[in-house]
């Protein structure tokens, strides 16, 4: 996620900020907003905040669905050869 199309990151950023940026630009996959909710739950858990079992299950489900969506998009849009400078 260091680069999104032609937009270079000035400094490393987290996945949440990257997804928010894609959403603002209208470039995010359909499941991005739901995945962003899952990221918030995962971040809370990773910082020692208690997350209820339903929230954890939902985060895993949303993360799995988003990953499957990204794989489908990759398969539909195979990587183009890099442009030669």
JSON list of C-alpha atoms in Angstrom, two decimals:
[
{"chain": "A", "resi": 1, "resn": "UNK", "atom": "CA", "xyz": [0.00, 0.00, 0.00]},
{"chain": "A", "resi": 2, "resn": "UNK", "atom": "CA", "xyz": [3.01, 2.29, -0.32]},
{"chain": "A", "resi": 3, "resn": "UNK", "atom": "CA", "xyz": [1.62, 3.60, -3.61]},
{"chain": "A", "resi": 4, "resn": "UNK", "atom": "CA", "xyz": [-1.92, 3.98, -4.87]},
{"chain": "A", "resi": 5, "resn": "UNK", "atom": "CA", "xyz": [-1.92, 4.44, -8.61]},
{"chain": "A", "resi": 6, "resn": "UNK", "atom": "CA", "xyz": [0.29, 7.52, -9.04]},
{"chain": "A", "resi": 7, "resn": "UNK", "atom": "CA", "xyz": [-0.03, 8.81, -5.47]},
{"chain": "A", "resi": 8, "resn": "UNK", "atom": "CA", "xyz": [3.11, 8.27, -3.42]},
{"chain": "A", "resi": 9, "resn": "UNK", "atom": "CA", "xyz": [2.90, 8.31, 0.34]},
{"chain": "A", "resi": 10, "resn": "UNK", "atom": "CA", "xyz": [4.96, 11.04, 1.95]},
{"chain": "A", "resi": 11, "resn": "UNK", "atom": "CA", "xyz": [5.47, 8.80, 4.97]},
{"chain": "A", "resi": 12, "resn": "UNK", "atom": "CA", "xyz": [4.24, 5.35, 5.99]},
{"chain": "A", "resi": 13, "resn": "UNK", "atom": "CA", "xyz": [0.60, 5.32, 7.01]},
{"chain": "A", "resi": 14, "resn": "UNK", "atom": "CA", "xyz": [-1.71, 2.70, 8.43]},
{"chain": "A", "resi": 15, "resn": "UNK", "atom": "CA", "xyz": [-4.23, 0.68, 6.48]},
{"chain": "A", "resi": 16, "resn": "UNK", "atom": "CA", "xyz": [-7.12, 2.68, 7.96]},
{"chain": "A", "resi": 17, "resn": "UNK", "atom": "CA", "xyz": [-5.82, 5.97, 6.60]},
{"chain": "A", "resi": 18, "resn": "UNK", "atom": "CA", "xyz": [-5.11, 4.40, 3.22]},
{"chain": "A", "resi": 19, "resn": "UNK", "atom": "CA", "xyz": [-8.66, 3.07, 2.96]},
{"chain": "A", "resi": 20, "resn": "UNK", "atom": "CA", "xyz": [-10.10, 6.43, 4.04]},
{"chain": "A", "resi": 21, "resn": "UNK", "atom": "CA", "xyz": [-8.03, 8.10, 1.32]},
{"chain": "A", "resi": 22, "resn": "UNK", "atom": "CA", "xyz": [-9.28, 5.63, -1.29]},
{"chain": "A", "resi": 23, "resn": "UNK", "atom": "CA", "xyz": [-12.87, 6.22, -0.14]},
{"chain": "A", "resi": 24, "resn": "UNK", "atom": "CA", "xyz": [-12.43, 10.01, -0.41]},
{"chain": "A", "resi": 25, "resn": "UNK", "atom": "CA", "xyz": [-11.04, 9.65, -3.92]},
{"chain": "A", "resi": 26, "resn": "UNK", "atom": "CA", "xyz": [-13.79, 7.26, -4.99]},
{"chain": "A", "resi": 27, "resn": "UNK", "atom": "CA", "xyz": [-11.22, 4.53, -5.71]},
{"chain": "A", "resi": 28, "resn": "UNK", "atom": "CA", "xyz": [-12.03, 2.08, -2.94]},
{"chain": "A", "resi": 29, "resn": "UNK", "atom": "CA", "xyz": [-13.48, -1.38, -3.60]},
{"chain": "A", "resi": 30, "resn": "UNK", "atom": "CA", "xyz": [-17.12, -1.87, -2.61]},
{"chain": "A", "resi": 31, "resn": "UNK", "atom": "CA", "xyz": [-16.32, -3.56, 0.72]},
{"chain": "A", "resi": 32, "resn": "UNK", "atom": "CA", "xyz": [-13.81, -0.94, 1.89]},
{"chain": "A", "resi": 33, "resn": "UNK", "atom": "CA", "xyz": [-16.13, 0.94, 4.25]},
{"chain": "A", "resi": 34, "resn": "UNK", "atom": "CA", "xyz": [-17.16, -2.27, 6.00]},
{"chain": "A", "resi": 35, "resn": "UNK", "atom": "CA", "xyz": [-13.53, -3.34, 6.23]},
{"chain": "A", "resi": 36, "resn": "UNK", "atom": "CA", "xyz": [-12.66, 0.01, 7.79]},
{"chain": "A", "resi": 37, "resn": "UNK", "atom": "CA", "xyz": [-15.08, -0.83, 10.62]},
{"chain": "A", "resi": 38, "resn": "UNK", "atom": "CA", "xyz": [-13.28, -4.16, 11.05]},
{"chain": "A", "resi": 39, "resn": "UNK", "atom": "CA", "xyz": [-9.92, -2.36, 11.17]},
{"chain": "A", "resi": 40, "resn": "UNK", "atom": "CA", "xyz": [-11.18, -0.23, 14.05]},
{"chain": "A", "resi": 41, "resn": "UNK", "atom": "CA", "xyz": [-12.16, -3.37, 16.00]},
{"chain": "A", "resi": 42, "resn": "UNK", "atom": "CA", "xyz": [-8.81, -5.02, 15.20]},
{"chain": "A", "resi": 43, "resn": "UNK", "atom": "CA", "xyz": [-6.90, -1.90, 16.28]},
{"chain": "A", "resi": 44, "resn": "UNK", "atom": "CA", "xyz": [-8.78, -1.80, 19.57]},
{"chain": "A", "resi": 45, "resn": "UNK", "atom": "CA", "xyz": [-7.97, -5.46, 20.24]},
{"chain": "A", "resi": 46, "resn": "UNK", "atom": "CA", "xyz": [-4.32, -4.99, 19.28]},
{"chain": "A", "resi": 47, "resn": "UNK", "atom": "CA", "xyz": [-4.03, -2.16, 21.82]},
{"chain": "A", "resi": 48, "resn": "UNK", "atom": "CA", "xyz": [-5.39, -4.26, 24.68]},
{"chain": "A", "resi": 49, "resn": "UNK", "atom": "CA", "xyz": [-8.97, -3.03, 24.63]},
{"chain": "A", "resi": 50, "resn": "UNK", "atom": "CA", "xyz": [-11.50, -5.76, 25.33]},
{"chain": "A", "resi": 51, "resn": "UNK", "atom": "CA", "xyz": [-13.51, -6.60, 22.23]},
{"chain": "A", "resi": 52, "resn": "UNK", "atom": "CA", "xyz": [-16.66, -8.66, 22.61]},
{"chain": "A", "resi": 53, "resn": "UNK", "atom": "CA", "xyz": [-16.83, -12.00, 20.80]},
{"chain": "A", "resi": 54, "resn": "UNK", "atom": "CA", "xyz": [-19.47, -10.79, 18.34]},
{"chain": "A", "resi": 55, "resn": "UNK", "atom": "CA", "xyz": [-17.31, -7.81, 17.40]},
{"chain": "A", "resi": 56, "resn": "UNK", "atom": "CA", "xyz": [-14.26, -10.02, 16.94]},
{"chain": "A", "resi": 57, "resn": "UNK", "atom": "CA", "xyz": [-16.24, -12.49, 14.81]},
{"chain": "A", "resi": 58, "resn": "UNK", "atom": "CA", "xyz": [-17.59, -9.62, 12.72]},
{"chain": "A", "resi": 59, "resn": "UNK", "atom": "CA", "xyz": [-14.10, -8.20, 12.19]},
{"chain": "A", "resi": 60, "resn": "UNK", "atom": "CA", "xyz": [-12.77, -11.57, 11.05]},
{"chain": "A", "resi": 61, "resn": "UNK", "atom": "CA", "xyz": [-15.73, -12.03, 8.69]},
{"chain": "A", "resi": 62, "resn": "UNK", "atom": "CA", "xyz": [-15.40, -8.53, 7.21]},
{"chain": "A", "resi": 63, "resn": "UNK", "atom": "CA", "xyz": [-11.64, -8.93, 6.83]},
{"chain": "A", "resi": 64, "resn": "UNK", "atom": "CA", "xyz": [-12.08, -12.27, 5.08]},
{"chain": "A", "resi": 65, "resn": "UNK", "atom": "CA", "xyz": [-14.75, -10.86, 2.77]},
{"chain": "A", "resi": 66, "resn": "UNK", "atom": "CA", "xyz": [-12.61, -7.83, 1.89]},
{"chain": "A", "resi": 67, "resn": "UNK", "atom": "CA", "xyz": [-9.59, -9.99, 1.16]},
{"chain": "A", "resi": 68, "resn": "UNK", "atom": "CA", "xyz": [-11.72, -12.18, -1.13]},
{"chain": "A", "resi": 69, "resn": "UNK", "atom": "CA", "xyz": [-12.94, -9.03, -2.89]},
{"chain": "A", "resi": 70, "resn": "UNK", "atom": "CA", "xyz": [-9.36, -7.86, -3.43]},
{"chain": "A", "resi": 71, "resn": "UNK", "atom": "CA", "xyz": [-8.41, -11.27, -4.84]},
{"chain": "A", "resi": 72, "resn": "UNK", "atom": "CA", "xyz": [-11.39, -11.14, -7.24]},
{"chain": "A", "resi": 73, "resn": "UNK", "atom": "CA", "xyz": [-10.38, -7.64, -8.36]},
{"chain": "A", "resi": 74, "resn": "UNK", "atom": "CA", "xyz": [-6.81, -8.79, -8.90]},
{"chain": "A", "resi": 75, "resn": "UNK", "atom": "CA", "xyz": [-7.99, -11.72, -10.98]},
{"chain": "A", "resi": 76, "resn": "UNK", "atom": "CA", "xyz": [-10.26, -9.51, -13.10]},
{"chain": "A", "resi": 77, "resn": "UNK", "atom": "CA", "xyz": [-7.58, -6.84, -13.52]},
{"chain": "A", "resi": 78, "resn": "UNK", "atom": "CA", "xyz": [-4.28, -8.67, -13.95]},
{"chain": "A", "resi": 79, "resn": "UNK", "atom": "CA", "xyz": [-1.12, -6.69, -13.31]},
{"chain": "A", "resi": 80, "resn": "UNK", "atom": "CA", "xyz": [-0.02, -4.64, -16.26]},
{"chain": "A", "resi": 81, "resn": "UNK", "atom": "CA", "xyz": [3.66, -4.63, -17.20]},
{"chain": "A", "resi": 82, "resn": "UNK", "atom": "CA", "xyz": [5.53, -1.70, -15.65]},
{"chain": "A", "resi": 83, "resn": "UNK", "atom": "CA", "xyz": [6.11, 1.24, -17.97]},
{"chain": "A", "resi": 84, "resn": "UNK", "atom": "CA", "xyz": [9.67, 1.61, -19.16]},
{"chain": "A", "resi": 85, "resn": "UNK", "atom": "CA", "xyz": [11.27, 4.96, -18.36]}
]
